[in-house]
mmCIF file of C-alpha atoms in Angstrom:
data_model
loop_
_atom_site.group_PDB
_atom_site.id
_atom_site.type_symbol
_atom_site.label_atom_id
_atom_site.label_comp_id
_atom_site.label_asym_id
_atom_site.label_seq_id
_atom_site.Cartn_x
_atom_site.Cartn_y
_atom_site.Cartn_z
ATOM 1 C CA MET A 1 -20.379 -146.211 60.773
ATOM 2 C CA ALA A 2 -23.497 -147.716 62.372
ATOM 3 C CA ALA A 3 -24.602 -146.460 65.795
ATOM 4 C CA GLU A 4 -23.917 -149.863 67.367
ATOM 5 C CA ASP A 5 -20.313 -149.776 66.129
ATOM 6 C CA GLU A 6 -19.848 -146.183 67.314
ATOM 7 C CA VAL A 7 -21.133 -147.059 70.783
ATOM 8 C CA ARG A 8 -18.950 -150.162 70.954
ATOM 9 C CA GLU A 9 -15.911 -148.082 69.982
ATOM 10 C CA THR A 10 -16.735 -145.503 72.669
ATOM 11 C CA TYR A 11 -17.237 -148.221 75.295
ATOM 12 C CA GLU A 12 -13.908 -149.832 74.368
ATOM 13 C CA ARG A 13 -12.201 -146.427 74.715
ATOM 14 C CA TYR A 14 -13.756 -146.155 78.180
ATOM 15 C CA LEU A 15 -12.556 -149.645 79.178
ATOM 16 C CA SER A 16 -9.026 -148.982 77.920
ATOM 17 C CA ALA A 17 -8.882 -145.663 79.773
ATOM 18 C CA PHE A 18 -10.204 -147.281 82.962
ATOM 19 C CA VAL A 19 -7.620 -150.081 82.953
ATOM 20 C CA ALA A 20 -4.862 -147.564 82.117
ATOM 21 C CA ASN A 21 -5.964 -145.201 84.943
ATOM 22 C CA ASP A 22 -6.396 -142.508 82.294
ATOM 23 C CA LEU A 23 -8.893 -140.133 83.919
ATOM 24 C CA ALA A 24 -8.646 -137.676 81.004
ATOM 25 C CA GLY A 25 -9.494 -140.546 78.653
ATOM 26 C CA ILE A 26 -12.469 -141.485 80.824
ATOM 27 C CA ASP A 27 -13.652 -137.870 80.939
ATOM 28 C CA ALA A 28 -13.470 -137.724 77.136
ATOM 29 C CA VAL A 29 -16.251 -140.327 76.881
ATOM 30 C CA VAL A 30 -18.430 -139.252 79.831
ATOM 31 C CA SER A 31 -21.262 -136.718 79.830
ATOM 32 C CA TYR A 32 -21.514 -135.139 83.277
ATOM 33 C CA PRO A 33 -23.354 -135.250 85.518
ATOM 34 C CA LEU A 34 -22.885 -139.015 85.568
ATOM 35 C CA ALA A 35 -25.522 -141.132 87.300
ATOM 36 C CA HIS A 36 -24.069 -144.021 89.312
ATOM 37 C CA ILE A 37 -26.629 -146.589 90.368
ATOM 38 C CA GLY A 38 -25.332 -148.239 93.524
ATOM 39 C CA ASP A 39 -26.864 -150.624 96.007
ATOM 40 C CA GLY A 40 -30.274 -149.014 96.507
ATOM 41 C CA VAL A 41 -29.086 -145.479 95.760
ATOM 42 C CA VAL A 42 -28.553 -143.291 92.698
ATOM 43 C CA ARG A 43 -25.930 -140.557 92.928
ATOM 44 C CA MET A 44 -25.023 -137.859 90.444
ATOM 45 C CA PHE A 45 -21.344 -136.986 89.964
ATOM 46 C CA ASP A 46 -19.649 -134.058 88.260
ATOM 47 C CA THR A 47 -16.371 -135.999 88.178
ATOM 48 C CA PHE A 48 -15.762 -139.688 87.640
ATOM 49 C CA PRO A 49 -16.613 -141.419 90.959
ATOM 50 C CA ILE A 50 -14.088 -144.257 90.731
ATOM 51 C CA ASN A 51 -10.339 -143.826 91.025
ATOM 52 C CA PRO A 52 -8.846 -146.726 89.035
ATOM 53 C CA ALA A 53 -5.358 -146.232 90.577
ATOM 54 C CA LYS A 54 -6.786 -146.522 94.104
ATOM 55 C CA LEU A 55 -8.829 -149.556 93.082
ATOM 56 C CA MET A 56 -5.684 -151.169 91.672
ATOM 57 C CA ALA A 57 -3.621 -150.381 94.775
ATOM 58 C CA ASP A 58 -6.294 -151.401 97.288
ATOM 59 C CA LYS A 59 -7.114 -154.717 95.647
ATOM 60 C CA GLY A 60 -3.859 -155.647 93.925
ATOM 61 C CA TRP A 61 -5.794 -155.474 90.662
ATOM 62 C CA HIS A 62 -3.592 -155.800 87.586
ATOM 63 C CA THR A 63 -6.080 -156.090 84.724
ATOM 64 C CA THR A 64 -9.460 -157.433 83.684
ATOM 65 C CA LEU A 65 -9.729 -160.623 81.652
ATOM 66 C CA ASN A 66 -12.535 -162.538 79.970
ATOM 67 C CA SER A 67 -14.741 -159.464 79.509
ATOM 68 C CA ARG A 68 -17.937 -160.282 77.697
ATOM 69 C CA TYR A 69 -20.035 -157.284 76.687
ATOM 70 C CA GLU A 70 -22.595 -156.305 74.093
ATOM 71 C CA VAL A 71 -24.316 -153.223 72.771
ATOM 72 C CA VAL A 72 -27.814 -154.508 73.468
ATOM 73 C CA ALA A 73 -29.933 -151.610 72.163
ATOM 74 C CA THR A 74 -29.574 -148.358 70.230
ATOM 75 C CA SER A 75 -31.817 -145.540 69.107
ATOM 76 C CA PRO A 76 -30.794 -142.373 67.286
ATOM 77 C CA THR A 77 -30.019 -140.718 70.652
ATOM 78 C CA LYS A 78 -29.528 -143.438 73.281
ATOM 79 C CA ALA A 79 -27.757 -146.765 73.671
ATOM 80 C CA HIS A 80 -27.350 -149.507 76.270
ATOM 81 C CA VAL A 81 -24.261 -151.631 76.823
ATOM 82 C CA VAL A 82 -24.122 -154.624 79.149
ATOM 83 C CA LEU A 83 -20.886 -155.998 80.536
ATOM 84 C CA PHE A 84 -22.099 -159.495 81.302
ATOM 85 C CA ASN A 85 -18.933 -160.284 83.211
ATOM 86 C CA GLY A 86 -15.246 -159.546 83.522
ATOM 87 C CA ASP A 87 -12.628 -161.043 85.811
ATOM 88 C CA ARG A 88 -10.390 -158.641 87.748
ATOM 89 C CA VAL A 89 -7.110 -160.413 88.371
ATOM 90 C CA ARG A 90 -3.763 -159.883 90.105
ATOM 91 C CA ALA A 91 -0.473 -159.801 88.170
ATOM 92 C CA ASP A 92 -0.099 -163.566 88.778
ATOM 93 C CA GLY A 93 -3.501 -164.164 87.143
ATOM 94 C CA SER A 94 -5.333 -165.072 90.352
ATOM 95 C CA LEU A 95 -8.932 -163.932 90.514
ATOM 96 C CA ILE A 96 -9.855 -161.036 92.815
ATOM 97 C CA GLU A 97 -13.456 -160.489 91.791
ATOM 98 C CA THR A 98 -15.928 -160.659 88.950
ATOM 99 C CA VAL A 99 -17.637 -157.493 87.753
ATOM 100 C CA SER A 100 -20.835 -156.991 85.779
ATOM 101 C CA ALA A 101 -22.281 -153.644 84.692
ATOM 102 C CA PHE A 102 -24.915 -151.766 82.727
ATOM 103 C CA TYR A 103 -24.047 -148.542 80.883
ATOM 104 C CA ALA A 104 -26.296 -145.926 79.254
ATOM 105 C CA PHE A 105 -24.921 -143.711 76.497
ATOM 106 C CA THR A 106 -26.329 -140.599 74.863
ATOM 107 C CA ARG A 107 -25.467 -139.161 71.471
ATOM 108 C CA THR A 108 -23.985 -135.670 71.807
ATOM 109 C CA ALA A 109 -22.500 -133.171 69.371
ATOM 110 C CA ASP A 110 -19.121 -134.700 70.326
ATOM 111 C CA GLY A 111 -20.211 -138.305 69.763
ATOM 112 C CA TRP A 112 -21.511 -140.975 72.122
ATOM 113 C CA LYS A 113 -21.020 -140.311 75.837
ATOM 114 C CA LEU A 114 -21.583 -142.421 78.936
ATOM 115 C CA TYR A 115 -24.098 -140.797 81.303
ATOM 116 C CA ALA A 116 -25.250 -143.607 83.621
ATOM 117 C CA LEU A 117 -23.802 -146.812 84.984
ATOM 118 C CA SER A 118 -24.648 -149.559 87.433
ATOM 119 C CA ASP A 119 -22.059 -152.087 88.539
ATOM 120 C CA LEU A 120 -22.065 -155.311 90.532
ATOM 121 C CA VAL A 121 -18.862 -156.639 92.052
ATOM 122 C CA ASN A 122 -18.634 -160.174 93.414
ATOM 123 C CA PRO A 123 -15.472 -161.203 95.307
ATOM 124 C CA ALA A 124 -13.784 -164.442 94.282
ATOM 125 C CA ALA A 125 -14.943 -167.431 96.299
#
């Protein structure tokens, strides 16, 4: 399998685990410490910094629709994935917010692992 396909498969496993609130599934595709690039600050985490269940409860988030992403670059040891946009919606389909993100992956002995991410969240107008 080509590196691009392997990275895409790993990213899709991450997305599925995130939406399913499967922290063990997320941990399986993350290489810690994980760098999270926030608004003007970079933090390193030894555990995943986002609790999907809390996010769902706090925002009424049901799922993410219309995700458009691409593996934009690969080397033998590193890859970049861009989530151009995704719509977080309530159970009735109404839009809560749109998310965009950048992810960096590294090739490890256990396969591709996420080690850095930067996300932008824009509330629905």
